[in-house]
Short mmCIF file of C-alpha atoms in Angstrom, two decimals:
data_model
loop_
_atom_site.label_atom_id
_atom_site.label_comp_id
_atom_site.label_asym_id
_atom_site.label_seq_id
_atom_site.Cartn_x
_atom_site.Cartn_y
_atom_site.Cartn_z
CA UNK A 1 -46.39 34.89 50.94
CA UNK A 2 -42.88 33.46 50.93
CA UNK A 3 -39.74 35.55 50.53
CA UNK A 4 -39.11 34.11 47.04
CA UNK A 5 -42.49 35.18 45.77
CA UNK A 6 -42.06 38.65 47.28
CA UNK A 7 -38.71 39.05 45.53
CA UNK A 8 -40.16 37.92 42.20
CA UNK A 9 -43.06 40.33 42.52
CA UNK A 10 -40.72 43.21 43.32
CA UNK A 11 -38.51 42.45 40.31
CA UNK A 12 -41.52 42.28 38.00
CA UNK A 13 -42.78 45.64 39.26
CA UNK A 14 -39.33 47.18 38.74
CA UNK A 15 -39.07 45.70 35.23
CA UNK A 16 -42.56 46.93 34.43
CA UNK A 17 -41.58 50.47 35.40
CA UNK A 18 -38.45 50.64 33.17
CA UNK A 19 -39.68 48.69 30.09
CA UNK A 20 -41.40 50.76 27.39
CA UNK A 21 -44.84 49.61 26.36
CA UNK A 22 -45.00 48.35 22.78
CA UNK A 23 -48.09 49.21 20.70
CA UNK A 24 -50.77 46.52 20.75
CA UNK A 25 -54.32 46.08 19.57
CA UNK A 26 -57.06 47.15 21.97
CA UNK A 27 -58.61 43.72 21.89
CA UNK A 28 -55.58 42.10 23.51
CA UNK A 29 -55.77 40.95 27.12
CA UNK A 30 -55.17 43.56 29.83
CA UNK A 31 -53.03 42.50 32.78
CA UNK A 32 -52.90 43.45 36.45
CA UNK A 33 -49.58 45.31 36.28
CA UNK A 34 -49.47 49.09 36.54
CA UNK A 35 -48.82 49.30 32.80
CA UNK A 36 -51.93 47.10 32.28
CA UNK A 37 -49.80 44.34 30.74
CA UNK A 38 -49.64 40.67 31.51
CA UNK A 39 -46.38 39.13 32.65
CA UNK A 40 -45.97 37.44 29.25
CA UNK A 41 -46.46 40.76 27.47
CA UNK A 42 -43.90 42.31 29.81
CA UNK A 43 -41.34 39.67 28.84
CA UNK A 44 -42.00 40.27 25.14
CA UNK A 45 -41.57 44.04 25.51
CA UNK A 46 -38.37 43.55 27.49
CA UNK A 47 -36.86 41.37 24.75
CA UNK A 48 -37.74 43.95 22.08
CA UNK A 49 -36.25 46.75 24.19
CA UNK A 50 -32.97 44.86 24.75
CA UNK A 51 -32.63 44.17 21.03
CA UNK A 52 -33.12 47.84 20.26
CA UNK A 53 -30.39 48.73 22.74
CA UNK A 54 -27.97 46.27 21.12
CA UNK A 55 -28.46 47.88 17.71
CA UNK A 56 -27.15 51.19 19.08
CA UNK A 57 -23.46 52.05 19.36
CA UNK A 58 -21.58 54.97 20.94
CA UNK A 59 -20.82 58.01 18.79
CA UNK A 60 -17.17 59.01 18.35
CA UNK A 61 -18.00 62.58 19.47
CA UNK A 62 -19.69 61.92 22.80
CA UNK A 63 -21.55 59.59 25.09
CA UNK A 64 -24.80 59.70 23.19
CA UNK A 65 -26.04 56.76 21.18
CA UNK A 66 -27.38 56.65 17.69
CA UNK A 67 -29.26 53.82 15.93
CA UNK A 68 -27.32 51.62 13.56
CA UNK A 69 -28.43 50.90 10.03
CA UNK A 70 -31.30 48.48 9.69
CA UNK A 71 -30.25 44.81 9.63
CA UNK A 72 -26.56 45.83 9.64
CA UNK A 73 -24.69 43.47 11.91
CA UNK A 74 -21.40 44.90 10.65
CA UNK A 75 -22.17 48.25 12.34
CA UNK A 76 -22.81 46.47 15.62
CA UNK A 77 -19.50 44.59 15.42
CA UNK A 78 -17.43 47.51 14.14
CA UNK A 79 -15.53 49.75 16.55
CA UNK A 80 -15.42 53.57 16.15
CA UNK A 81 -13.31 54.83 13.27
CA UNK A 82 -10.97 56.68 15.59
CA UNK A 83 -9.84 53.40 17.13
CA UNK A 84 -9.72 51.26 13.97
CA UNK A 85 -6.34 49.83 13.05
CA UNK A 86 -5.35 49.80 9.38
CA UNK A 87 -5.23 46.36 7.73
CA UNK A 88 -2.67 45.63 5.06
CA UNK A 89 -4.25 44.72 1.71
CA UNK A 90 -2.07 41.63 1.29
CA UNK A 91 -3.23 40.31 4.66
CA UNK A 92 -6.84 40.91 3.66
CA UNK A 93 -6.39 39.13 0.31
CA UNK A 94 -4.61 36.23 1.99
CA UNK A 95 -7.48 35.91 4.45
CA UNK A 96 -10.07 35.69 1.67
CA UNK A 97 -8.07 33.21 -0.42
CA UNK A 98 -7.37 30.97 2.57
CA UNK A 99 -11.03 30.91 3.62
CA UNK A 100 -12.72 27.52 3.65
CA UNK A 101 -16.21 29.02 3.86
CA UNK A 102 -16.21 31.88 1.33
CA UNK A 103 -16.41 30.99 -2.37
CA UNK A 104 -14.25 33.66 -3.98
CA UNK A 105 -13.01 33.62 -7.62
CA UNK A 106 -10.88 36.17 -9.50
CA UNK A 107 -10.76 36.07 -13.32
CA UNK A 108 -8.81 38.01 -15.92
CA UNK A 109 -10.56 39.91 -18.69
CA UNK A 110 -11.41 39.31 -21.47
CA UNK A 111 -10.30 35.64 -21.42
CA UNK A 112 -12.05 34.89 -18.10
CA UNK A 113 -9.07 32.83 -17.04
CA UNK A 114 -9.16 32.05 -13.33
CA UNK A 115 -6.13 33.67 -11.69
CA UNK A 116 -7.06 33.15 -8.03
CA UNK A 117 -9.64 31.28 -5.97
CA UNK A 118 -10.33 30.72 -2.30
CA UNK A 119 -9.57 27.43 -0.62
CA UNK A 120 -13.29 26.67 -0.51
CA UNK A 121 -13.34 26.67 -4.32
CA UNK A 122 -10.27 24.43 -4.46
CA UNK A 123 -12.09 21.95 -2.21
CA UNK A 124 -14.83 21.66 -4.85
CA UNK A 125 -12.25 20.41 -7.39
CA UNK A 126 -10.25 18.05 -5.24
CA UNK A 127 -11.66 15.15 -7.32
CA UNK A 128 -10.95 16.84 -10.66
CA UNK A 129 -8.48 15.06 -12.99
CA UNK A 130 -7.01 18.42 -14.02
CA UNK A 131 -4.93 20.90 -12.04
CA UNK A 132 -8.05 22.47 -10.55
CA UNK A 133 -9.81 25.62 -11.64
CA UNK A 134 -6.87 28.06 -11.33
CA UNK A 135 -5.25 28.77 -14.69
CA UNK A 136 -8.23 27.52 -16.71
CA UNK A 137 -11.12 29.24 -18.45
CA UNK A 138 -14.09 29.80 -16.17
CA UNK A 139 -16.58 29.00 -18.95
CA UNK A 140 -15.29 25.43 -19.10
CA UNK A 141 -16.79 24.93 -15.63
CA UNK A 142 -20.14 26.62 -16.34
CA UNK A 143 -23.26 24.88 -17.65
CA UNK A 144 -23.67 25.51 -21.37
CA UNK A 145 -27.08 27.15 -20.84
CA UNK A 146 -25.49 29.82 -18.61
CA UNK A 147 -22.59 30.84 -20.86
CA UNK A 148 -24.35 34.01 -22.00
CA UNK A 149 -24.81 35.28 -18.44
CA UNK A 150 -21.10 35.16 -17.66
CA UNK A 151 -20.22 36.69 -21.03
CA UNK A 152 -22.63 39.57 -20.49
CA UNK A 153 -20.99 40.58 -17.21
CA UNK A 154 -17.52 40.12 -18.72
CA UNK A 155 -18.32 42.41 -21.66
CA UNK A 156 -19.79 45.06 -19.39
CA UNK A 157 -16.78 44.92 -17.09
CA UNK A 158 -14.38 45.11 -20.04
CA UNK A 159 -16.22 48.14 -21.45
CA UNK A 160 -16.32 49.89 -18.08
CA UNK A 161 -20.11 49.90 -17.93
CA UNK A 162 -20.16 48.41 -14.44
CA UNK A 163 -18.41 51.49 -13.03
CA UNK A 164 -21.26 53.88 -13.85
CA UNK A 165 -23.60 55.47 -11.32
CA UNK A 166 -22.94 56.93 -7.91
CA UNK A 167 -21.44 53.79 -6.40
CA UNK A 168 -19.36 51.26 -8.30
CA UNK A 169 -20.10 48.59 -5.70
CA UNK A 170 -23.85 49.10 -6.09
CA UNK A 171 -23.53 48.89 -9.88
CA UNK A 172 -21.68 45.61 -9.53
CA UNK A 173 -24.24 44.14 -7.14
CA UNK A 174 -27.03 44.91 -9.60
CA UNK A 175 -25.39 42.53 -12.11
CA UNK A 176 -25.85 39.45 -9.93
CA UNK A 177 -26.93 36.35 -11.83
CA UNK A 178 -27.54 32.65 -11.35
CA UNK A 179 -25.41 30.05 -13.10
CA UNK A 180 -24.66 26.37 -12.62
CA UNK A 181 -21.10 25.42 -11.72
CA UNK A 182 -19.59 22.04 -12.56
CA UNK A 183 -17.96 20.10 -9.76
CA UNK A 184 -16.52 16.60 -9.67
CA UNK A 185 -17.30 13.83 -7.22
CA UNK A 186 -16.48 10.20 -6.57
CA UNK A 187 -19.05 7.63 -7.64
CA UNK A 188 -19.22 4.08 -6.34
CA UNK A 189 -19.41 1.30 -8.96
CA UNK A 190 -20.30 -2.21 -7.86
CA UNK A 191 -18.41 -4.77 -9.92
CA UNK A 192 -18.50 -8.53 -10.01
CA UNK A 193 -16.08 -9.04 -7.13
CA UNK A 194 -15.75 -5.65 -5.41
CA UNK A 195 -16.62 -1.97 -5.60
CA UNK A 196 -14.72 0.52 -7.71
CA UNK A 197 -14.52 4.29 -7.41
CA UNK A 198 -15.10 6.33 -10.56
CA UNK A 199 -15.40 10.03 -11.21
CA UNK A 200 -18.66 11.78 -11.99
CA UNK A 201 -19.76 15.36 -12.52
CA UNK A 202 -22.63 17.42 -11.15
CA UNK A 203 -23.92 20.94 -11.78
CA UNK A 204 -24.95 23.03 -8.77
CA UNK A 205 -26.73 26.37 -9.16
CA UNK A 206 -25.06 29.33 -7.49
CA UNK A 207 -25.80 33.03 -7.19
CA UNK A 208 -22.86 34.98 -8.61
CA UNK A 209 -22.05 38.43 -7.22
CA UNK A 210 -19.43 40.49 -9.10
CA UNK A 211 -17.87 42.54 -6.30
CA UNK A 212 -14.84 44.22 -7.86
CA UNK A 213 -13.30 45.16 -11.20
CA UNK A 214 -9.65 46.18 -10.92
CA UNK A 215 -7.85 48.65 -13.21
CA UNK A 216 -5.70 45.82 -14.58
CA UNK A 217 -8.80 44.08 -16.03
CA UNK A 218 -9.59 41.54 -13.34
CA UNK A 219 -13.05 40.79 -12.01
CA UNK A 220 -13.86 39.15 -8.67
CA UNK A 221 -16.94 37.04 -7.92
CA UNK A 222 -18.42 35.83 -4.65
CA UNK A 223 -20.56 32.71 -5.00
CA UNK A 224 -23.49 31.68 -2.85
CA UNK A 225 -25.40 28.44 -3.29
CA UNK A 226 -28.93 29.09 -4.44
CA UNK A 227 -31.68 28.19 -1.98
CA UNK A 228 -35.45 28.54 -1.89
CA UNK A 229 -35.11 32.10 -0.54
CA UNK A 230 -34.44 34.96 -2.97
CA UNK A 231 -30.76 35.80 -3.56
CA UNK A 232 -29.21 38.58 -1.50
CA UNK A 233 -25.77 40.21 -1.55
CA UNK A 234 -23.31 38.40 0.73
CA UNK A 235 -22.39 40.10 4.00
CA UNK A 236 -19.49 39.79 6.40
CA UNK A 237 -21.60 37.67 8.72
CA UNK A 238 -22.21 34.97 6.09
CA UNK A 239 -20.48 31.63 6.62
CA UNK A 240 -21.06 29.43 3.62
CA UNK A 241 -20.01 25.82 3.63
CA UNK A 242 -20.49 24.12 0.22
CA UNK A 243 -23.11 21.40 0.32
CA UNK A 244 -21.93 19.60 -2.81
CA UNK A 245 -23.00 15.94 -2.63
CA UNK A 246 -20.19 13.54 -1.90
CA UNK A 247 -19.75 9.81 -2.00
CA UNK A 248 -21.56 7.48 -1.85
CA UNK A 249 -23.14 8.13 -5.25
CA UNK A 250 -24.02 5.48 -7.79
CA UNK A 251 -24.50 5.32 -11.53
CA UNK A 252 -27.74 4.31 -13.17
CA UNK A 253 -28.78 0.68 -13.33
CA UNK A 254 -28.06 -1.56 -16.28
CA UNK A 255 -31.68 -1.59 -17.43
CA UNK A 256 -31.88 2.22 -17.38
CA UNK A 257 -28.79 2.49 -19.56
CA UNK A 258 -29.87 -0.19 -22.02
CA UNK A 259 -33.17 1.58 -22.67
CA UNK A 260 -31.19 4.43 -24.21
CA UNK A 261 -29.57 2.17 -26.81
CA UNK A 262 -31.02 2.66 -30.30
CA UNK A 263 -30.18 3.51 -33.92
CA UNK A 264 -30.06 7.19 -34.84
CA UNK A 265 -29.55 9.37 -37.90
CA UNK A 266 -28.06 12.85 -38.16
CA UNK A 267 -30.83 15.44 -38.57
CA UNK A 268 -29.35 18.40 -40.42
CA UNK A 269 -32.61 20.39 -40.16
CA UNK A 270 -32.64 20.33 -36.36
CA UNK A 271 -28.85 20.75 -36.19
CA UNK A 272 -27.24 24.18 -36.38
CA UNK A 273 -23.90 23.11 -37.86
CA UNK A 274 -22.30 20.21 -39.65
CA UNK A 275 -19.64 18.23 -37.79
CA UNK A 276 -16.89 19.18 -40.23
CA UNK A 277 -17.67 22.88 -39.73
CA UNK A 278 -17.17 22.40 -36.00
CA UNK A 279 -13.90 20.59 -36.66
CA UNK A 280 -12.73 23.52 -38.81
CA UNK A 281 -13.62 25.97 -36.03
CA UNK A 282 -11.69 23.85 -33.54
CA UNK A 283 -8.65 23.87 -35.82
CA UNK A 284 -8.74 27.67 -36.01
CA UNK A 285 -8.66 27.91 -32.24
CA UNK A 286 -5.97 25.29 -31.69
CA UNK A 287 -4.16 23.03 -34.11
CA UNK A 288 -5.00 19.33 -33.78
CA UNK A 289 -7.52 20.24 -31.09
CA UNK A 290 -10.02 17.57 -32.06
CA UNK A 291 -9.90 14.77 -34.64
CA UNK A 292 -12.59 15.08 -37.34
CA UNK A 293 -15.05 12.50 -36.04
CA UNK A 294 -17.52 12.31 -38.94
CA UNK A 295 -14.85 12.42 -41.64
CA UNK A 296 -12.86 9.78 -39.78
CA UNK A 297 -16.01 7.69 -39.45
CA UNK A 298 -16.79 7.96 -43.16
CA UNK A 299 -13.21 7.06 -43.97
CA UNK A 300 -13.47 4.10 -41.61
CA UNK A 301 -16.50 2.76 -43.45
CA UNK A 302 -14.42 2.69 -46.62
CA UNK A 303 -12.64 -0.31 -45.14
CA UNK A 304 -15.62 -2.38 -46.23
CA UNK A 305 -16.03 -3.39 -49.86
CA UNK A 306 -19.77 -2.70 -49.86
CA UNK A 307 -19.29 0.88 -48.65
CA UNK A 308 -16.67 1.51 -51.33
CA UNK A 309 -19.06 0.31 -54.01
CA UNK A 310 -21.76 2.66 -52.69
CA UNK A 311 -19.44 5.65 -52.65
CA UNK A 312 -18.23 4.81 -56.15
CA UNK A 313 -21.80 4.74 -57.34
CA UNK A 314 -22.46 8.15 -55.77
CA UNK A 315 -19.31 9.92 -56.94
CA UNK A 316 -18.63 8.00 -60.12
CA UNK A 317 -14.93 7.58 -59.45
CA UNK A 318 -13.47 6.92 -56.01
CA UNK A 319 -10.30 4.93 -55.51
CA UNK A 320 -9.84 2.11 -53.08
CA UNK A 321 -7.71 4.36 -50.87
CA UNK A 322 -10.42 6.69 -49.59
CA UNK A 323 -8.85 9.94 -48.34
CA UNK A 324 -9.71 11.28 -44.90
CA UNK A 325 -9.94 14.80 -46.39
CA UNK A 326 -13.46 14.27 -47.55
CA UNK A 327 -15.07 17.24 -49.24
CA UNK A 328 -18.01 18.82 -47.47
CA UNK A 329 -20.43 18.15 -50.32
CA UNK A 330 -19.63 14.45 -50.41
CA UNK A 331 -19.73 14.34 -46.63
CA UNK A 332 -23.24 15.78 -46.63
CA UNK A 333 -24.47 13.19 -49.10
CA UNK A 334 -22.90 10.33 -47.19
CA UNK A 335 -23.97 11.72 -43.80
CA UNK A 336 -27.62 11.65 -44.85
CA UNK A 337 -27.23 7.93 -45.50
CA UNK A 338 -25.43 7.18 -42.24
CA UNK A 339 -26.96 5.36 -39.33
CA UNK A 340 -25.34 5.60 -35.92
CA UNK A 341 -25.87 2.77 -33.46
CA UNK A 342 -25.45 3.82 -29.82
CA UNK A 343 -25.15 1.16 -27.13
CA UNK A 344 -24.81 2.03 -23.42
CA UNK A 345 -24.23 -0.60 -20.74
CA UNK A 346 -22.19 -1.50 -17.65
CA UNK A 347 -18.99 -3.51 -17.92
CA UNK A 348 -17.84 -6.21 -15.53
CA UNK A 349 -16.51 -3.57 -13.11
CA UNK A 350 -19.86 -1.75 -12.95
CA UNK A 351 -18.51 1.18 -14.99
CA UNK A 352 -20.85 2.56 -17.68
CA UNK A 353 -19.49 2.63 -21.21
CA UNK A 354 -20.70 3.69 -24.64
CA UNK A 355 -20.07 1.98 -27.97
CA UNK A 356 -20.95 3.64 -31.28
CA UNK A 357 -21.10 1.97 -34.68
CA UNK A 358 -21.90 3.40 -38.08
CA UNK A 359 -23.14 2.08 -41.39
CA UNK A 360 -24.61 3.33 -44.66
CA UNK A 361 -28.28 2.77 -45.29
CA UNK A 362 -29.04 3.53 -48.91
CA UNK A 363 -32.42 4.71 -50.20
CA UNK A 364 -34.43 2.63 -52.61
CA UNK A 365 -33.10 4.18 -55.82
CA UNK A 366 -29.51 3.24 -54.93
CA UNK A 367 -30.14 -0.38 -54.13
CA UNK A 368 -31.89 -0.66 -50.75
CA UNK A 369 -28.91 -2.13 -48.98
CA UNK A 370 -27.24 -1.77 -45.61
CA UNK A 371 -23.48 -1.87 -45.28
CA UNK A 372 -21.93 -3.77 -42.36
CA UNK A 373 -21.70 -2.08 -39.00
CA UNK A 374 -18.29 -0.49 -38.42
CA UNK A 375 -16.97 0.19 -34.93
CA UNK A 376 -16.26 3.91 -34.64
CA UNK A 377 -15.65 4.67 -30.99
CA UNK A 378 -15.73 3.13 -27.54
CA UNK A 379 -15.55 5.17 -24.37
CA UNK A 380 -15.72 4.54 -20.65
CA UNK A 381 -17.99 7.04 -18.89
CA UNK A 382 -15.87 7.14 -15.74
CA UNK A 383 -14.11 10.47 -16.33
CA UNK A 384 -10.68 8.98 -16.93
CA UNK A 385 -8.74 10.99 -19.58
CA UNK A 386 -8.09 8.91 -22.68
CA UNK A 387 -5.60 9.84 -25.36
CA UNK A 388 -7.01 10.96 -28.71
CA UNK A 389 -5.38 10.12 -32.07
CA UNK A 390 -3.68 13.46 -32.79
CA UNK A 391 -0.34 14.31 -34.31
CA UNK A 392 1.36 15.34 -31.06
CA UNK A 393 -0.43 12.74 -28.89
CA UNK A 394 -0.96 15.40 -26.22
CA UNK A 395 -4.76 15.67 -26.43
CA UNK A 396 -7.08 13.71 -24.16
CA UNK A 397 -10.82 13.39 -23.64
CA UNK A 398 -12.79 12.36 -20.58
CA UNK A 399 -16.48 11.41 -20.51
CA UNK A 400 -18.47 12.04 -17.33
CA UNK A 401 -22.01 11.05 -16.39
CA UNK A 402 -23.92 14.01 -14.98
CA UNK A 403 -25.32 12.98 -11.60
CA UNK A 404 -27.71 15.97 -11.57
CA UNK A 405 -29.54 15.07 -14.79
CA UNK A 406 -33.31 14.32 -14.70
CA UNK A 407 -34.35 10.69 -14.13
CA UNK A 408 -35.66 10.18 -17.69
CA UNK A 409 -32.57 11.72 -19.32
CA UNK A 410 -28.89 10.87 -19.55
CA UNK A 411 -26.38 13.72 -19.72
CA UNK A 412 -22.78 13.05 -20.70
CA UNK A 413 -20.18 15.78 -20.31
CA UNK A 414 -17.18 15.45 -22.64
CA UNK A 415 -14.12 17.41 -21.51
CA UNK A 416 -11.15 17.78 -23.83
CA UNK A 417 -7.75 18.19 -22.18
CA UNK A 418 -4.30 19.25 -23.26
CA UNK A 419 -1.40 17.78 -21.33
CA UNK A 420 1.02 20.54 -20.34
CA UNK A 421 3.97 19.82 -18.03
CA UNK A 422 2.38 16.56 -16.97
CA UNK A 423 -0.95 18.18 -16.03
CA UNK A 424 -4.34 18.23 -17.75
CA UNK A 425 -5.83 21.56 -18.82
CA UNK A 426 -9.32 21.75 -20.30
CA UNK A 427 -9.69 23.61 -23.62
CA UNK A 428 -13.16 22.51 -24.81
CA UNK A 429 -16.35 20.98 -23.40
CA UNK A 430 -19.43 19.39 -24.93
CA UNK A 431 -22.65 18.14 -23.39
CA UNK A 432 -24.56 15.20 -24.84
CA UNK A 433 -28.21 15.00 -23.80
CA UNK A 434 -30.07 11.73 -24.39
CA UNK A 435 -33.74 12.37 -23.77
CA UNK A 436 -37.22 11.19 -24.82
CA UNK A 437 -38.82 12.84 -27.84
CA UNK A 438 -42.54 12.95 -28.57
CA UNK A 439 -41.97 12.66 -32.35
CA UNK A 440 -39.11 10.19 -32.76
CA UNK A 441 -39.37 8.46 -29.39
CA UNK A 442 -35.82 9.35 -28.39
CA UNK A 443 -33.20 11.81 -29.53
CA UNK A 444 -29.61 12.77 -28.82
CA UNK A 445 -28.44 16.38 -28.84
CA UNK A 446 -24.85 17.53 -28.56
CA UNK A 447 -24.39 21.11 -27.31
CA UNK A 448 -21.12 22.99 -27.46
CA UNK A 449 -19.32 26.23 -28.17
CA UNK A 450 -15.93 26.87 -29.73
CA UNK A 451 -14.24 29.97 -28.34
CA UNK A 452 -10.91 31.31 -27.20
CA UNK A 453 -11.94 34.51 -25.43
CA UNK A 454 -15.09 35.19 -23.44
CA UNK A 455 -15.75 38.48 -25.24
CA UNK A 456 -15.47 37.03 -28.75
CA UNK A 457 -18.49 35.73 -30.59
CA UNK A 458 -18.43 31.96 -29.99
CA UNK A 459 -19.13 29.32 -32.61
CA UNK A 460 -22.24 27.71 -31.16
CA UNK A 461 -23.44 24.38 -32.46
CA UNK A 462 -26.10 21.77 -31.79
CA UNK A 463 -25.93 18.31 -33.32
CA UNK A 464 -29.28 16.51 -33.38
CA UNK A 465 -29.56 12.74 -33.75
CA UNK A 466 -33.08 11.36 -33.98
CA UNK A 467 -34.06 7.76 -33.40
CA UNK A 468 -34.90 5.92 -36.59
CA UNK A 469 -35.26 2.35 -35.26
CA UNK A 470 -34.56 0.18 -32.26
CA UNK A 471 -31.13 -1.14 -31.41
CA UNK A 472 -29.89 -3.87 -33.71
CA UNK A 473 -30.53 -7.16 -31.83
CA UNK A 474 -27.67 -9.02 -33.49
CA UNK A 475 -25.20 -6.22 -32.80
CA UNK A 476 -26.35 -5.88 -29.18
CA UNK A 477 -26.04 -9.62 -28.67
CA UNK A 478 -22.51 -9.61 -30.08
CA UNK A 479 -21.52 -6.77 -27.76
CA UNK A 480 -22.89 -8.55 -24.72
CA UNK A 481 -21.29 -11.83 -25.73
CA UNK A 482 -17.92 -10.14 -26.08
CA UNK A 483 -17.88 -9.62 -22.33
CA UNK A 484 -17.72 -5.84 -22.66
CA UNK A 485 -14.12 -6.15 -23.80
CA UNK A 486 -14.45 -3.32 -26.29
CA UNK A 487 -15.32 -0.80 -23.56
CA UNK A 488 -12.28 -1.53 -21.42
CA UNK A 489 -9.78 -0.31 -24.01
CA UNK A 490 -9.06 3.14 -25.34
CA UNK A 491 -11.76 5.53 -26.53
CA UNK A 492 -10.85 5.17 -30.19
CA UNK A 493 -10.87 2.46 -32.80
CA UNK A 494 -7.81 2.76 -35.02
CA UNK A 495 -8.78 -0.16 -37.24
CA UNK A 496 -12.58 -0.29 -37.62
CA UNK A 497 -13.99 -3.75 -38.05
CA UNK A 498 -17.27 -4.70 -39.75
CA UNK A 499 -19.39 -6.69 -37.35
CA UNK A 500 -22.43 -7.56 -39.48
CA UNK A 501 -23.15 -8.65 -43.00
CA UNK A 502 -24.74 -6.45 -45.64
CA UNK A 503 -28.45 -6.97 -46.17
CA UNK A 504 -31.22 -5.66 -48.40
CA UNK A 505 -33.90 -3.51 -46.80
CA UNK A 506 -36.99 -1.66 -47.88
CA UNK A 507 -36.23 2.07 -47.90
CA UNK A 508 -39.46 3.24 -49.55
CA UNK A 509 -40.86 4.64 -46.30
CA UNK A 510 -37.70 6.20 -44.92
CA UNK A 511 -38.81 9.62 -43.55
CA UNK A 512 -35.28 11.00 -43.57
CA UNK A 513 -35.11 10.71 -47.39
CA UNK A 514 -38.68 11.03 -48.62
CA UNK A 515 -40.25 13.64 -46.32
CA UNK A 516 -38.35 16.63 -47.72
CA UNK A 517 -39.66 18.59 -50.74
CA UNK A 518 -37.66 18.60 -53.97
CA UNK A 519 -36.77 22.31 -53.81
CA UNK A 520 -35.06 21.76 -50.46
CA UNK A 521 -33.21 18.77 -51.84
CA UNK A 522 -31.98 20.69 -54.88
CA UNK A 523 -30.87 23.69 -52.82
CA UNK A 524 -28.85 21.54 -50.43
CA UNK A 525 -27.57 19.00 -52.94
CA UNK A 526 -29.89 16.29 -51.68
CA UNK A 527 -30.04 13.26 -54.05
CA UNK A 528 -33.58 12.57 -55.28
CA UNK A 529 -35.27 11.15 -58.35
CA UNK A 530 -36.65 14.36 -59.88
CA UNK A 531 -33.32 16.18 -60.02
CA UNK A 532 -31.35 15.41 -63.22
CA UNK A 533 -28.16 16.75 -61.66
CA UNK A 534 -28.17 14.04 -59.00
CA UNK A 535 -28.80 10.96 -61.10
CA UNK A 536 -26.44 8.13 -60.41
CA UNK A 537 -24.76 6.05 -63.03
CA UNK A 538 -24.74 2.33 -62.83
#
């Protein structure tokens, strides 16, 4: 036997004598060592024994050792209390806010305005057109389906309910929740001659941990990206680097966008609020916050002679100068007769854009006619803020394509900005979901909430547009022949232009006018034949 083998054998015998034997099943193999273990089993027991020694630390009172808490790496790294140096609170706060790995957000209550955020959070909004997340409402960066989760924690923190129990920290950790956070990213658009960079939006799901509520009504959150494993409270050993997708990303193809184009009608049964009610709620929150879209659209259709004749026949007496302050009752009657044509395509730069037209489609007892299409709005879906027609000219809107939407759906996030000191600040958001529908074939739903404070009851609304027929071939052909010029301008049409001629149609099978019972029509002011109060004069 060589000297090397003798040395190895002696070391194994020494290790076998000092390594405790771990419990094993009787059926396992018995070795030739004195402890009746194999060499492999000896190595395994030695590793377990060394790990147990590392999880023990010296006591401040003597040389003995005591076991640390289970799975507590902080106890292993921490020195005895007698030798700990005090850390200034400002240094600790500066360290958290300057961290590029820890997602840390501090909000004021009850508004949930972001007052501080770590550098890792700022990195998520480096592609945002606004000033970032600091100084803005946190709910404007949360997915609309998760608003209630954030509000619940905010109300509990405001009422002091999170401080109950033996430990305030434990009470906070029990309120952890999952919510999607909006982040912005660059998207590559392939044009005719070169590539262009646009701005998109994506929603990533995070686990939110409220970790502190201060006496001056501020709440702090630590965010952790959700994974396949169950959420756990963050520890000091965590090092989180955001995995938000970055460029290159691309928009949908031209064929995918064109399949969404169709003609829709406003479904007041599936909707929870009328557009003018939402406009009134927006005005109560902030003056000139949002131009009345439907009322402006109805007023725009009055530019055509055929639409004026229809409105005169409905109301009996309407002047040629149709006021934009349309009454709600007249708006409801006209809205039921409106058709909205939505066309989505790519322009010559590869940027997606949306063009909406509107017309009146009368039922059979009014004349079975269609008024000309009137251009209502054009918008580039590249996230660039576009000025809205308001009195102060300080309101902007940006439309973003959601890169995290399902393949068979198209999600558009509309963000409304106010320009303050040369910077954009978001004050309202809406999400438009274009998705298949098993009844109508395709539908459009607009989700939004009007609020000023997170603890106030918000004005929630859903606008439902159901498909009534395919896209108008003549209108689509005219839009394509125009070379997408309408989508390159501003997102508003100040002088609507009729683009098609009026034509007679058969309205006898229109489900939006004939499927409702008469009692519902009378209760809601719906024009129908059997109601004497809604007869129209020639």
